[in-house]
PDB file of C-alpha atoms and ligand atoms in Angstrom:
ATOM      1  CA  UNK E   1     -44.908 134.392 -79.427  1.00  0.00           C
ATOM      2  CA  UNK E   2     -45.806 130.915 -80.686  1.00  0.00           C
ATOM      3  CA  UNK E   3     -49.489 130.098 -80.594  1.00  0.00           C
ATOM      4  CA  UNK E   4     -50.809 126.668 -79.677  1.00  0.00           C
ATOM      5  CA  UNK E   5     -52.600 125.775 -82.915  1.00  0.00           C
ATOM      6  CA  UNK E   6     -51.665 124.593 -86.371  1.00  0.00           C
ATOM      7  CA  UNK E   7     -53.558 123.445 -89.437  1.00  0.00           C
ATOM      8  CA  UNK E   8     -53.080 120.235 -91.434  1.00  0.00           C
ATOM      9  CA  UNK E   9     -54.474 118.418 -94.434  1.00  0.00           C
ATOM     10  CA  UNK E  10     -54.109 114.708 -95.100  1.00  0.00           C
ATOM     11  CA  UNK E  11     -53.594 114.829 -98.864  1.00  0.00           C
ATOM     12  CA  UNK E  12     -55.290 112.755-101.619  1.00  0.00           C
ATOM     13  CA  UNK E  13     -52.469 110.186-101.860  1.00  0.00           C
ATOM     14  CA  UNK E  14     -52.671 109.343 -98.153  1.00  0.00           C
ATOM     15  CA  UNK E  15     -56.478 109.250 -98.102  1.00  0.00           C
ATOM     16  CA  UNK E  16     -56.542 107.007-101.199  1.00  0.00           C
ATOM     17  CA  UNK E  17     -53.951 104.665 -99.662  1.00  0.00           C
ATOM     18  CA  UNK E  18     -56.047 104.221 -96.504  1.00  0.00           C
ATOM     19  CA  UNK E  19     -53.658 106.111 -94.239  1.00  0.00           C
ATOM     20  CA  UNK E  20     -56.057 108.509 -92.478  1.00  0.00           C
ATOM     21  CA  UNK E  21     -56.002 106.296 -89.390  1.00  0.00           C
ATOM     22  CA  UNK E  22     -52.240 105.746 -89.311  1.00  0.00           C
ATOM     23  CA  UNK E  23     -51.463 109.435 -89.746  1.00  0.00           C
ATOM     24  CA  UNK E  24     -54.077 110.535 -87.221  1.00  0.00           C
ATOM     25  CA  UNK E  25     -52.656 108.039 -84.713  1.00  0.00           C
ATOM     26  CA  UNK E  26     -49.143 109.481 -85.148  1.00  0.00           C
ATOM     27  CA  UNK E  27     -50.520 113.000 -84.686  1.00  0.00           C
ATOM     28  CA  UNK E  28     -52.331 112.076 -81.463  1.00  0.00           C
ATOM     29  CA  UNK E  29     -49.434 110.037 -80.101  1.00  0.00           C
ATOM     30  CA  UNK E  30     -47.171 113.068 -80.629  1.00  0.00           C
ATOM     31  CA  UNK E  31     -49.380 114.982 -78.201  1.00  0.00           C
ATOM     32  CA  UNK E  32     -51.570 116.995 -80.576  1.00  0.00           C
ATOM     33  CA  UNK E  33     -55.244 117.370 -79.745  1.00  0.00           C
ATOM     34  CA  UNK E  34     -57.599 117.414 -82.727  1.00  0.00           C
ATOM     35  CA  UNK E  35     -59.939 120.373 -82.178  1.00  0.00           C
ATOM     36  CA  UNK E  36     -61.641 120.381 -85.623  1.00  0.00           C
ATOM     37  CA  UNK E  37     -61.670 117.797 -88.424  1.00  0.00           C
ATOM     38  CA  UNK E  38     -63.347 117.575 -91.852  1.00  0.00           C
ATOM     39  CA  UNK E  39     -63.350 115.036 -94.717  1.00  0.00           C
ATOM     40  CA  UNK E  40     -63.938 116.915 -97.951  1.00  0.00           C
ATOM     41  CA  UNK E  41     -62.892 117.312-101.582  1.00  0.00           C
ATOM     42  CA  UNK E  42     -61.524 120.555-103.012  1.00  0.00           C
ATOM     43  CA  UNK E  43     -62.415 121.932-106.421  1.00  0.00           C
ATOM     44  CA  UNK E  44     -59.387 123.141-108.450  1.00  0.00           C
ATOM     45  CA  UNK E  45     -60.582 126.714-107.781  1.00  0.00           C
ATOM     46  CA  UNK E  46     -60.702 126.261-104.003  1.00  0.00           C
ATOM     47  CA  UNK E  47     -57.309 124.501-104.031  1.00  0.00           C
ATOM     48  CA  UNK E  48     -56.005 127.481-106.038  1.00  0.00           C
ATOM     49  CA  UNK E  49     -57.306 129.905-103.412  1.00  0.00           C
ATOM     50  CA  UNK E  50     -55.843 127.920-100.536  1.00  0.00           C
ATOM     51  CA  UNK E  51     -52.409 127.809-102.200  1.00  0.00           C
ATOM     52  CA  UNK E  52     -52.562 131.346-103.618  1.00  0.00           C
ATOM     53  CA  UNK E  53     -49.233 132.218-101.920  1.00  0.00           C
ATOM     54  CA  UNK E  54     -47.606 129.774-104.358  1.00  0.00           C
ATOM     55  CA  UNK E  55     -49.356 131.159-107.467  1.00  0.00           C
ATOM     56  CA  UNK E  56     -46.090 132.381-109.019  1.00  0.00           C
ATOM     57  CA  UNK E  57     -44.328 129.040-108.513  1.00  0.00           C
ATOM     58  CA  UNK E  58     -43.789 126.749-111.506  1.00  0.00           C
ATOM     59  CA  UNK E  59     -45.530 123.871-109.690  1.00  0.00           C
ATOM     60  CA  UNK E  60     -48.703 125.837-108.837  1.00  0.00           C
ATOM     61  CA  UNK E  61     -50.858 124.256-111.606  1.00  0.00           C
ATOM     62  CA  UNK E  62     -49.715 120.759-110.698  1.00  0.00           C
ATOM     63  CA  UNK E  63     -50.284 121.470-106.992  1.00  0.00           C
ATOM     64  CA  UNK E  64     -53.877 122.660-107.525  1.00  0.00           C
ATOM     65  CA  UNK E  65     -54.843 119.804-109.814  1.00  0.00           C
ATOM     66  CA  UNK E  66     -53.231 117.280-107.474  1.00  0.00           C
ATOM     67  CA  UNK E  67     -54.928 118.658-104.357  1.00  0.00           C
ATOM     68  CA  UNK E  68     -58.325 118.469-106.079  1.00  0.00           C
ATOM     69  CA  UNK E  69     -57.751 114.950-107.458  1.00  0.00           C
ATOM     70  CA  UNK E  70     -59.403 113.179-104.509  1.00  0.00           C
ATOM     71  CA  UNK E  71     -60.762 113.664-100.990  1.00  0.00           C
ATOM     72  CA  UNK E  72     -58.656 115.206 -98.234  1.00  0.00           C
ATOM     73  CA  UNK E  73     -58.965 115.505 -94.456  1.00  0.00           C
ATOM     74  CA  UNK E  74     -58.493 118.985 -92.979  1.00  0.00           C
ATOM     75  CA  UNK E  75     -57.885 119.505 -89.260  1.00  0.00           C
ATOM     76  CA  UNK E  76     -56.918 122.050 -86.638  1.00  0.00           C
ATOM     77  CA  UNK E  77     -54.448 120.734 -84.064  1.00  0.00           C
ATOM     78  CA  UNK E  78     -53.629 122.029 -80.606  1.00  0.00           C
ATOM     79  CA  UNK E  79     -50.366 121.658 -78.666  1.00  0.00           C
ATOM     80  CA  UNK E  80     -47.765 123.989 -77.159  1.00  0.00           C
ATOM     81  CA  UNK E  81     -45.481 125.242 -79.952  1.00  0.00           C
ATOM     82  CA  UNK E  82     -47.849 123.580 -82.449  1.00  0.00           C
ATOM     83  CA  UNK E  83     -46.517 124.935 -85.766  1.00  0.00           C
ATOM     84  CA  UNK E  84     -42.868 124.086 -85.161  1.00  0.00           C
ATOM     85  CA  UNK E  85     -43.526 120.747 -83.442  1.00  0.00           C
ATOM     86  CA  UNK E  86     -45.896 119.648 -86.204  1.00  0.00           C
ATOM     87  CA  UNK E  87     -43.381 120.501 -88.925  1.00  0.00           C
ATOM     88  CA  UNK E  88     -40.853 118.343 -87.090  1.00  0.00           C
ATOM     89  CA  UNK E  89     -43.371 115.493 -86.907  1.00  0.00           C
ATOM     90  CA  UNK E  90     -44.168 115.618 -90.643  1.00  0.00           C
ATOM     91  CA  UNK E  91     -40.562 116.035 -91.889  1.00  0.00           C
ATOM     92  CA  UNK E  92     -39.162 117.722 -94.991  1.00  0.00           C
ATOM     93  CA  UNK E  93     -41.462 118.683 -97.910  1.00  0.00           C
ATOM     94  CA  UNK E  94     -39.665 116.228-100.170  1.00  0.00           C
ATOM     95  CA  UNK E  95     -40.019 112.743 -98.604  1.00  0.00           C
ATOM     96  CA  UNK E  96     -36.575 111.859 -99.990  1.00  0.00           C
ATOM     97  CA  UNK E  97     -35.169 114.399 -97.493  1.00  0.00           C
ATOM     98  CA  UNK E  98     -37.524 113.583 -94.603  1.00  0.00           C
ATOM     99  CA  UNK E  99     -36.008 112.247 -91.369  1.00  0.00           C
ATOM    100  CA  UNK E 100     -36.635 108.671 -90.211  1.00  0.00           C
ATOM    101  CA  UNK E 101     -39.831 108.285 -88.206  1.00  0.00           C
ATOM    102  CA  UNK E 102     -41.547 111.354 -89.686  1.00  0.00           C
ATOM    103  CA  UNK E 103     -44.996 111.140 -91.278  1.00  0.00           C
ATOM    104  CA  UNK E 104     -43.675 111.977 -94.743  1.00  0.00           C
ATOM    105  CA  UNK E 105     -40.838 109.457 -94.470  1.00  0.00           C
ATOM    106  CA  UNK E 106     -43.367 106.743 -93.613  1.00  0.00           C
ATOM    107  CA  UNK E 107     -46.316 107.685 -95.821  1.00  0.00           C
ATOM    108  CA  UNK E 108     -45.297 110.113 -98.617  1.00  0.00           C
ATOM    109  CA  UNK E 109     -44.323 109.011-102.106  1.00  0.00           C
ATOM    110  CA  UNK E 110     -43.178 112.235-103.838  1.00  0.00           C
ATOM    111  CA  UNK E 111     -42.812 115.996-103.325  1.00  0.00           C
ATOM    112  CA  UNK E 112     -46.351 116.577-104.549  1.00  0.00           C
ATOM    113  CA  UNK E 113     -47.922 113.392-103.126  1.00  0.00           C
ATOM    114  CA  UNK E 114     -46.317 114.147 -99.771  1.00  0.00           C
ATOM    115  CA  UNK E 115     -49.109 112.809 -97.516  1.00  0.00           C
ATOM    116  CA  UNK E 116     -49.708 115.893 -95.349  1.00  0.00           C
ATOM    117  CA  UNK E 117     -49.670 119.670 -95.281  1.00  0.00           C
ATOM    118  CA  UNK E 118     -48.573 121.616 -92.207  1.00  0.00           C
ATOM    119  CA  UNK E 119     -48.791 125.386 -91.720  1.00  0.00           C
ATOM    120  CA  UNK E 120     -45.436 127.156 -91.911  1.00  0.00           C
ATOM    121  CA  UNK E 121     -46.192 129.980 -89.441  1.00  0.00           C
ATOM    122  CA  UNK E 122     -48.624 130.944 -86.697  1.00  0.00           C
ATOM    123  CA  UNK E 123     -50.136 133.554 -89.000  1.00  0.00           C
ATOM    124  CA  UNK E 124     -50.740 131.025 -91.786  1.00  0.00           C
ATOM    125  CA  UNK E 125     -52.063 128.461 -89.305  1.00  0.00           C
ATOM    126  CA  UNK E 126     -54.816 130.896 -88.389  1.00  0.00           C
ATOM    127  CA  UNK E 127     -55.553 131.892 -91.993  1.00  0.00           C
ATOM    128  CA  UNK E 128     -55.653 128.256 -93.147  1.00  0.00           C
ATOM    129  CA  UNK E 129     -57.798 127.064 -90.236  1.00  0.00           C
ATOM    130  CA  UNK E 130     -60.245 129.897 -90.898  1.00  0.00           C
ATOM    131  CA  UNK E 131     -60.329 128.943 -94.589  1.00  0.00           C
ATOM    132  CA  UNK E 132     -61.776 125.497 -93.807  1.00  0.00           C
ATOM    133  CA  UNK E 133     -63.675 125.905 -90.568  1.00  0.00           C
ATOM    134  CA  UNK E 134     -66.373 128.379 -89.553  1.00  0.00           C
ATOM    135  CA  UNK E 135     -66.218 130.170 -86.231  1.00  0.00           C
ATOM    136  CA  UNK E 136     -68.724 127.661 -84.870  1.00  0.00           C
ATOM    137  CA  UNK E 137     -66.545 124.690 -85.873  1.00  0.00           C
ATOM    138  CA  UNK E 138     -63.271 126.011 -84.433  1.00  0.00           C
ATOM    139  CA  UNK E 139     -64.423 126.941 -80.950  1.00  0.00           C
TER     140      UNK E 139
HETATM  141  P1  CMP D   1     -47.318 121.799 -98.713  1.00  0.00           P
HETATM  142  O1  CMP D   1     -46.688 121.787 -97.377  1.00  0.00           O
HETATM  143  O2  CMP D   1     -48.737 121.404 -98.814  1.00  0.00           O
HETATM  144  O3  CMP D   1     -47.167 123.273 -99.339  1.00  0.00           O
HETATM  145  C1  CMP D   1     -47.007 123.512-100.719  1.00  0.00           C
HETATM  146  C2  CMP D   1     -46.875 122.255-101.504  1.00  0.00           C
HETATM  147  O4  CMP D   1     -46.338 122.415-102.798  1.00  0.00           O
HETATM  148  C3  CMP D   1     -45.893 121.346-100.819  1.00  0.00           C
HETATM  149  O5  CMP D   1     -46.474 120.828 -99.656  1.00  0.00           O
HETATM  150  C4  CMP D   1     -45.581 120.327-101.914  1.00  0.00           C
HETATM  151  O6  CMP D   1     -46.484 119.237-101.906  1.00  0.00           O
HETATM  152  C5  CMP D   1     -45.791 121.166-103.149  1.00  0.00           C
HETATM  153  N1  CMP D   1     -44.505 121.392-103.788  1.00  0.00           N
HETATM  154  C6  CMP D   1     -43.454 122.062-103.320  1.00  0.00           C
HETATM  155  N2  CMP D   1     -42.437 122.053-104.205  1.00  0.00           N
HETATM  156  C7  CMP D   1     -42.886 121.356-105.259  1.00  0.00           C
HETATM  157  C8  CMP D   1     -42.299 120.982-106.500  1.00  0.00           C
HETATM  158  N3  CMP D   1     -41.053 121.353-106.828  1.00  0.00           N
HETATM  159  N4  CMP D   1     -43.057 120.256-107.343  1.00  0.00           N
HETATM  160  C9  CMP D   1     -44.332 119.895-107.019  1.00  0.00           C
HETATM  161  N5  CMP D   1     -44.937 120.227-105.839  1.00  0.00           N
HETATM  162  C10 CMP D   1     -44.212 120.939-104.986  1.00  0.00           C
END
């Protein structure tokens, strides 16, 4: 059964471009409630741990160095059917394939600088939220 939470990061390209506000506004207007939020910067090691599931992929090194290249905003979002609805809101991983009106279509510039991350399953949403936020912060 779908849970009601997902996890997101606003990536370094979007933070650097001053799009935290625009992206957060789209998230809230789509009906998601922000239940935890953190502005932080990842070390390459922490980025590597977060993306460990991709460690065999050819783009893993690039992904980890990119995600540690500047500050990010991590958040836990709440809504019915959160994981699936959020993936619809952000659009395809590659902005060239993202549908009109999606966050990546509007804000992303490339497959690696793709503005936002969104969990791909309920299980990963929980793992990823727990990675960034302590029990106290994700009440
Ligand atoms: P994200 O949803 O954060 O999950 C894994 C990330 O890997 C993905 O977004 C992309 O930014 C990145 N990614 C996926 N495929 C490629 C690729 N071919 N080259 C570079 N980065 C990629």
